CSV table of C-alpha atoms in Angstrom, one decimal:
chain,number,residue,atom,x,y,z
O,507,MET,CA,199.5,39.0,-121.0
O,508,SER,CA,198.4,42.6,-120.8
O,509,GLY,CA,195.8,43.7,-123.3
O,510,LEU,CA,194.0,40.4,-123.3
O,511,LEU,CA,190.4,40.4,-122.2
O,512,THR,CA,189.0,37.8,-119.7
O,513,ASP,CA,186.0,35.8,-120.8
O,514,PRO,CA,183.5,38.0,-118.9
O,515,GLU,CA,185.1,41.1,-120.5
O,516,GLN,CA,184.9,39.6,-123.9
O,517,ARG,CA,181.2,38.7,-123.4
O,518,ALA,CA,180.5,42.2,-122.2
O,519,GLN,CA,181.8,43.6,-125.5
O,520,GLU,CA,180.0,41.2,-127.7
O,521,PRO,CA,177.1,42.6,-129.8
O,522,ARG,CA,173.6,42.4,-128.6
O,523,HIS,CA,172.8,39.7,-131.2
O,524,PRO,CA,173.5,36.9,-130.6
O,525,GLY,CA,172.7,37.6,-127.0
O,526,PHE,CA,171.9,35.8,-123.8
O,527,VAL,CA,168.7,34.4,-122.2
O,528,LEU,CA,167.6,34.6,-118.6
O,529,GLY,CA,166.0,31.5,-117.1
O,530,LEU,CA,164.4,32.3,-113.7
O,531,ASP,CA,162.7,29.8,-111.4
O,532,VAL,CA,160.6,30.7,-108.4
O,533,GLY,CA,160.5,27.4,-106.5
O,534,SER,CA,159.0,26.4,-103.1
O,535,SER,CA,162.4,26.7,-101.4
O,536,VAL,CA,164.6,28.9,-103.6
O,537,ILE,CA,164.4,31.5,-106.3
O,538,ARG,CA,167.3,31.3,-108.8
O,539,CYS,CA,168.3,32.8,-112.1
O,540,HIS,CA,170.7,31.4,-114.8
O,541,VAL,CA,172.2,33.3,-117.7
O,542,TYR,CA,172.4,31.1,-120.8
O,543,ASP,CA,174.4,31.8,-123.9
O,544,ARG,CA,173.4,30.7,-127.4
O,545,ALA,CA,174.7,27.2,-126.8
O,546,ALA,CA,172.6,26.9,-123.6
O,547,ARG,CA,175.7,27.1,-121.4
O,548,VAL,CA,175.3,28.7,-118.0
O,549,CYS,CA,177.4,31.8,-117.9
O,550,GLY,CA,176.2,33.2,-114.6
O,551,SER,CA,173.9,32.3,-111.7
O,552,SER,CA,172.3,33.6,-108.5
O,553,VAL,CA,170.1,32.0,-105.9
O,554,GLN,CA,168.2,33.2,-102.8
O,555,LYS,CA,166.1,31.3,-100.3
O,556,VAL,CA,162.3,31.8,-100.6
O,557,GLU,CA,161.1,33.1,-97.2
O,558,ASN,CA,157.9,31.2,-96.4
O,559,LEU,CA,155.7,32.6,-93.6
O,560,TYR,CA,153.6,30.6,-91.2
O,561,PRO,CA,151.1,33.0,-89.5
O,562,GLN,CA,148.9,30.2,-88.2
O,563,ILE,CA,149.2,26.4,-88.0
O,564,GLY,CA,148.7,25.0,-91.5
O,565,TRP,CA,148.9,28.4,-93.2
O,566,VAL,CA,151.8,29.0,-95.6
O,567,GLU,CA,152.3,32.4,-97.2
O,568,ILE,CA,155.0,34.5,-99.0
O,569,ASP,CA,155.4,38.2,-98.7
O,570,PRO,CA,155.0,39.6,-102.3
O,571,ASP,CA,157.1,42.6,-101.6
O,572,VAL,CA,160.0,40.5,-100.4
O,573,LEU,CA,159.6,38.1,-103.3
O,574,TRP,CA,159.7,41.0,-105.8
O,575,ILE,CA,163.0,42.3,-104.2
O,576,GLN,CA,164.5,38.9,-104.5
O,577,PHE,CA,163.3,38.4,-108.1
O,578,VAL,CA,165.0,41.7,-109.2
O,579,ALA,CA,168.1,41.0,-107.2
O,580,VAL,CA,168.8,37.5,-108.5
O,581,ILE,CA,168.5,38.8,-112.1
O,582,LYS,CA,170.9,41.6,-111.5
O,583,GLU,CA,173.3,39.3,-109.6
O,584,ALA,CA,173.2,36.6,-112.3
O,585,VAL,CA,173.9,39.1,-115.1
O,586,LYS,CA,176.8,40.6,-113.1
O,587,ALA,CA,178.2,37.1,-112.5
O,588,ALA,CA,178.0,36.4,-116.2
O,589,GLY,CA,180.1,39.6,-116.9
O,590,ILE,CA,177.6,41.0,-119.4
O,591,GLN,CA,175.3,44.0,-119.7
O,592,MET,CA,171.5,44.1,-119.4
O,593,ASN,CA,171.3,45.2,-123.0
O,594,GLN,CA,172.7,41.8,-124.1
O,595,ILE,CA,169.7,40.0,-122.7
O,596,VAL,CA,167.3,39.0,-125.5
O,597,GLY,CA,164.8,37.0,-123.6
O,598,LEU,CA,163.4,36.1,-120.2
O,599,GLY,CA,161.7,32.8,-119.3
O,600,ILE,CA,160.0,32.3,-116.0
O,601,SER,CA,159.1,29.1,-114.2
O,602,THR,CA,157.2,29.1,-110.9
O,603,GLN,CA,155.9,26.9,-108.2
O,604,ARG,CA,152.4,25.7,-108.9
O,605,ALA,CA,149.0,27.0,-107.6
O,606,THR,CA,150.4,29.7,-105.3
O,607,PHE,CA,148.2,32.8,-105.8
O,608,ILE,CA,147.5,36.3,-104.8
O,609,THR,CA,144.8,39.0,-105.4
O,610,TRP,CA,145.4,42.7,-105.9
O,611,ASN,CA,143.7,46.0,-106.7
O,612,LYS,CA,143.3,46.5,-110.4
O,613,LYS,CA,143.6,50.3,-110.1
O,614,THR,CA,146.5,50.7,-107.7
O,615,GLY,CA,148.3,47.4,-108.2
O,616,ASN,CA,148.4,46.9,-104.4
O,617,HIS,CA,148.0,43.4,-103.1
O,618,PHE,CA,145.1,42.5,-100.7
O,619,HIS,CA,147.1,39.8,-98.9
O,620,ASN,CA,150.2,37.7,-99.1
O,621,PHE,CA,150.7,34.9,-101.6
O,622,ILE,CA,148.8,31.8,-100.4
O,623,SER,CA,151.1,28.9,-101.0
O,624,TRP,CA,150.1,25.6,-102.7
O,625,GLN,CA,151.2,24.0,-99.4
O,626,ASP,CA,148.6,26.1,-97.4
O,627,LEU,CA,145.9,24.1,-95.5
O,628,ARG,CA,143.5,26.8,-94.5
O,629,ALA,CA,140.8,25.5,-96.9
O,630,VAL,CA,141.0,21.9,-95.7
O,631,GLU,CA,137.6,22.0,-94.1
O,632,LEU,CA,136.1,23.6,-97.3
O,633,VAL,CA,137.6,20.8,-99.3
O,634,LYS,CA,136.1,18.1,-97.1
O,635,SER,CA,132.8,19.9,-97.1
O,636,TRP,CA,132.6,20.3,-100.8
O,637,ASN,CA,133.8,16.8,-101.7
O,638,ASN,CA,131.1,15.3,-99.3
O,639,SER,CA,128.3,17.7,-100.3
O,640,LEU,CA,125.0,16.9,-101.9
O,641,LEU,CA,125.7,19.4,-104.7
O,642,MET,CA,129.0,17.6,-105.5
O,643,LYS,CA,127.1,14.2,-105.6
O,644,ILE,CA,124.5,15.7,-108.0
O,645,PHE,CA,127.3,17.1,-110.1
O,646,HIS,CA,129.1,13.7,-110.4
O,647,SER,CA,125.8,11.9,-111.1
O,648,SER,CA,124.8,14.3,-113.8
O,649,CYS,CA,128.2,14.0,-115.5
O,650,ARG,CA,128.0,10.2,-115.3
O,651,VAL,CA,124.5,10.2,-116.9
O,652,LEU,CA,125.5,12.6,-119.6
O,653,HIS,CA,128.7,10.6,-120.3
O,654,PHE,CA,126.6,7.5,-120.7
O,655,PHE,CA,124.7,9.1,-123.6
O,656,THR,CA,127.4,11.1,-125.1
O,657,ARG,CA,130.6,9.0,-124.3
O,658,SER,CA,132.3,12.4,-123.8
O,659,LYS,CA,135.8,11.9,-122.2
O,660,ARG,CA,135.4,15.4,-120.8
O,661,LEU,CA,132.2,14.5,-118.9
O,662,PHE,CA,133.7,11.2,-117.7
O,663,THR,CA,136.7,13.2,-116.2
O,664,ALA,CA,134.3,15.6,-114.6
O,665,SER,CA,132.4,12.8,-113.0
O,666,LEU,CA,135.6,11.9,-111.1
O,667,PHE,CA,136.6,15.4,-110.2
O,668,THR,CA,137.4,16.2,-106.6
O,669,PHE,CA,138.8,19.3,-104.8
O,670,THR,CA,142.2,19.2,-103.0
O,671,THR,CA,144.0,21.7,-100.9
O,672,GLN,CA,146.8,22.0,-103.4
O,673,GLN,CA,144.5,23.4,-106.0
O,674,THR,CA,144.0,27.1,-106.0
O,675,SER,CA,140.2,26.9,-106.3
O,676,LEU,CA,138.9,26.5,-102.7
O,677,ARG,CA,141.8,28.5,-101.2
O,678,LEU,CA,140.5,31.3,-103.4
O,679,VAL,CA,137.0,30.7,-102.2
O,680,TRP,CA,138.3,30.9,-98.7
O,681,ILE,CA,139.8,34.4,-99.5
O,682,LEU,CA,136.5,35.5,-101.1
O,683,GLN,CA,134.6,34.4,-98.0
O,684,ASN,CA,136.9,35.8,-95.4
O,685,LEU,CA,138.4,39.0,-96.7
O,686,THR,CA,135.7,41.7,-97.1
O,687,GLU,CA,138.2,44.0,-99.0
O,688,VAL,CA,138.5,41.3,-101.7
O,689,GLN,CA,134.8,40.7,-101.8
O,690,LYS,CA,134.2,44.4,-102.4
O,691,ALA,CA,136.8,44.6,-105.1
O,692,VAL,CA,135.3,41.7,-106.9
O,693,GLU,CA,131.9,43.2,-106.8
O,694,GLU,CA,133.3,46.4,-108.2
O,695,GLU,CA,135.3,44.5,-110.8
O,696,ASN,CA,138.4,46.0,-109.4
O,697,CYS,CA,140.2,42.8,-108.4
O,698,CYS,CA,142.9,40.9,-110.2
O,699,PHE,CA,143.7,37.3,-109.4
O,700,GLY,CA,146.9,35.4,-110.4
O,701,THR,CA,149.4,32.7,-109.6
O,702,ILE,CA,153.0,33.9,-109.2
O,703,ASP,CA,153.7,34.0,-112.9
O,704,THR,CA,150.7,36.3,-113.5
O,705,TRP,CA,151.6,38.6,-110.7
O,706,LEU,CA,155.3,38.8,-111.8
O,707,LEU,CA,154.2,39.5,-115.4
O,708,TYR,CA,151.9,42.2,-114.2
O,709,LYS,CA,154.7,43.8,-112.1
O,710,LEU,CA,157.4,43.4,-114.8
O,711,THR,CA,155.2,45.2,-117.4
O,712,LYS,CA,153.9,47.8,-115.0
O,713,GLY,CA,150.4,46.5,-115.3
O,714,SER,CA,150.2,46.5,-119.1
O,715,VAL,CA,150.1,42.6,-119.4
O,716,TYR,CA,147.7,40.5,-117.4
O,717,ALA,CA,147.9,36.8,-118.4
O,718,THR,CA,148.9,33.3,-117.4
O,719,ASP,CA,149.9,30.2,-119.4
O,720,PHE,CA,148.3,26.8,-119.8
O,721,SER,CA,150.6,25.0,-117.4
O,722,ASN,CA,149.9,27.4,-114.5
O,723,ALA,CA,146.2,27.6,-115.2
O,724,SER,CA,146.0,23.8,-115.2
O,725,THR,CA,147.0,23.5,-111.6
O,726,THR,CA,144.3,25.8,-110.2
O,727,GLY,CA,141.5,23.3,-110.4
O,728,LEU,CA,139.5,25.9,-112.4
O,729,PHE,CA,140.8,25.0,-115.9
O,730,ASP,CA,139.2,22.7,-118.5
O,731,PRO,CA,142.0,20.8,-120.2
O,732,TYR,CA,139.6,19.5,-122.9
O,733,LYS,CA,138.4,22.9,-124.0
O,734,MET,CA,141.7,24.6,-123.0
O,735,CYS,CA,140.0,27.4,-121.2
O,736,TRP,CA,138.7,28.3,-117.7
O,737,SER,CA,136.0,25.8,-116.7
O,738,GLY,CA,132.5,27.3,-116.6
O,739,MET,CA,131.3,24.2,-114.8
O,740,ILE,CA,133.7,24.5,-111.9
O,741,THR,CA,133.6,28.2,-111.6
O,742,SER,CA,129.8,28.2,-111.5
O,743,LEU,CA,129.8,25.4,-109.0
O,744,ILE,CA,131.9,27.3,-106.4
O,745,SER,CA,130.7,30.8,-107.4
O,746,ILE,CA,134.0,32.2,-108.8
O,747,PRO,CA,133.3,34.8,-111.5
O,748,LEU,CA,135.1,34.1,-114.7
O,749,SER,CA,135.9,37.8,-115.0
O,750,LEU,CA,138.2,37.4,-112.1
O,751,LEU,CA,140.5,35.0,-114.0
O,752,PRO,CA,143.3,36.2,-116.4
O,753,PRO,CA,143.5,35.3,-120.1
O,754,VAL,CA,145.4,32.1,-120.8
O,755,ARG,CA,148.2,32.0,-123.3
O,756,ASP,CA,150.6,29.5,-124.8
O,757,THR,CA,153.7,28.8,-122.6
O,758,SER,CA,156.0,30.0,-125.4
O,759,HIS,CA,154.3,33.3,-126.1
O,760,ASN,CA,155.3,36.9,-126.5
O,761,PHE,CA,154.2,38.2,-123.1
O,762,GLY,CA,155.5,41.7,-123.8
O,763,SER,CA,158.7,43.3,-122.4
O,764,VAL,CA,160.0,44.1,-118.9
O,765,ASP,CA,159.4,47.8,-118.3
O,766,GLU,CA,162.6,49.8,-119.0
O,767,GLU,CA,162.6,51.4,-115.6
O,768,ILE,CA,163.3,48.1,-113.8
O,769,PHE,CA,166.6,47.0,-115.4
O,770,GLY,CA,167.4,50.0,-117.6
O,771,VAL,CA,166.4,48.3,-120.8
O,772,PRO,CA,163.3,46.4,-122.1
O,773,ILE,CA,163.7,42.6,-122.0
O,774,PRO,CA,161.3,40.4,-123.9
O,775,ILE,CA,159.3,37.9,-121.8
O,776,VAL,CA,159.1,34.8,-124.0
O,777,ALA,CA,157.9,32.0,-121.7
O,778,LEU,CA,155.9,31.3,-118.6
O,779,LEU,CA,155.9,27.8,-117.0
O,780,LYS,CA,154.9,26.1,-113.8
O,781,VAL,CA,157.3,23.8,-111.9
O,782,PRO,CA,158.0,20.8,-112.0
O,783,GLY,CA,160.6,20.6,-114.7
O,784,TYR,CA,163.2,23.2,-113.5
O,785,ASP,CA,164.4,25.3,-116.4
O,786,GLN,CA,162.1,23.7,-118.9
O,787,ASN,CA,161.4,27.3,-119.9
O,788,ILE,CA,164.8,27.2,-121.6
O,789,CYS,CA,163.5,24.5,-123.9
O,790,TYR,CA,160.9,26.9,-125.3
O,791,ILE,CA,163.6,29.3,-126.2
O,792,PHE,CA,166.4,27.1,-127.5
O,793,GLY,CA,164.6,23.9,-128.5
O,794,LYS,CA,165.0,20.2,-127.8
O,795,GLY,CA,168.1,18.7,-126.2
O,796,THR,CA,169.2,21.8,-124.4
O,797,ILE,CA,168.7,21.0,-120.7
O,798,GLU,CA,169.7,18.3,-118.3
O,799,PRO,CA,166.8,17.0,-116.2
O,800,VAL,CA,167.0,18.0,-112.5
O,801,PHE,CA,164.5,16.3,-110.2
O,802,TYR,CA,162.9,18.2,-107.2
O,803,HIS,CA,159.7,17.3,-105.3
O,804,GLY,CA,156.8,17.0,-107.6
O,805,SER,CA,158.9,16.4,-110.7
O,806,THR,CA,157.3,14.3,-113.5
O,807,LEU,CA,158.6,12.6,-116.6
């Protein structure tokens, strides 16, 4: 019948409140965005393949410029597919692959290198060397002795700690040892470090917000889960300055708003989260019972 609006047209004319929420996931293979209504129903979606780069055997990287273009594109495409306007979006939640990181110039915002993926193996010899080192043996022994007297669970856990290539820690050390531009920036306190969530947050807010959340920090191998802060023990052990690491916030936190120039309107950023648990970020926005579990590699329950 003429004069009747289709569902997308009706949604486009609905008031800003109640609005819609964007759930965006940057995984290891794809980047996707869903638009959710107030009942957590998917109203529109978009997906693009993550373009991993393999410059050398064992190295896995992501071009940050390409990732940024894809990030913006899937949001615009998902909103268009939902038949709504950007000013109807009331929140953005972002989940990302774990432990993939980048460093960039604090003053200019320009990156020093590509994202170094959690799958990257360039630090494998560093990992072996550190795990078999005399310093690591002394560290473990000291923690065991202190645990014997204090019965501290934190010290017991530290006595069992080992490095892996999937952690950010020694891949970051590799960067600090091999890229003189990064070394100089760190010395001048002009270097920012971040996993994908931190970098996206920095880009979305035009540099006004520099932070990560507990779930992303916990995968770096530099975080103390007992004190819920960056580990002074580990950072001192491998000579990573604490000043290089971003502030850590709750997963469901007010991370500021997307700069208006990017999508035409400011959009509140309300959650950051690491994968696994695709679209768990929506739970932080809507509450319990609002998602159906989907299992990818690395998923846990």
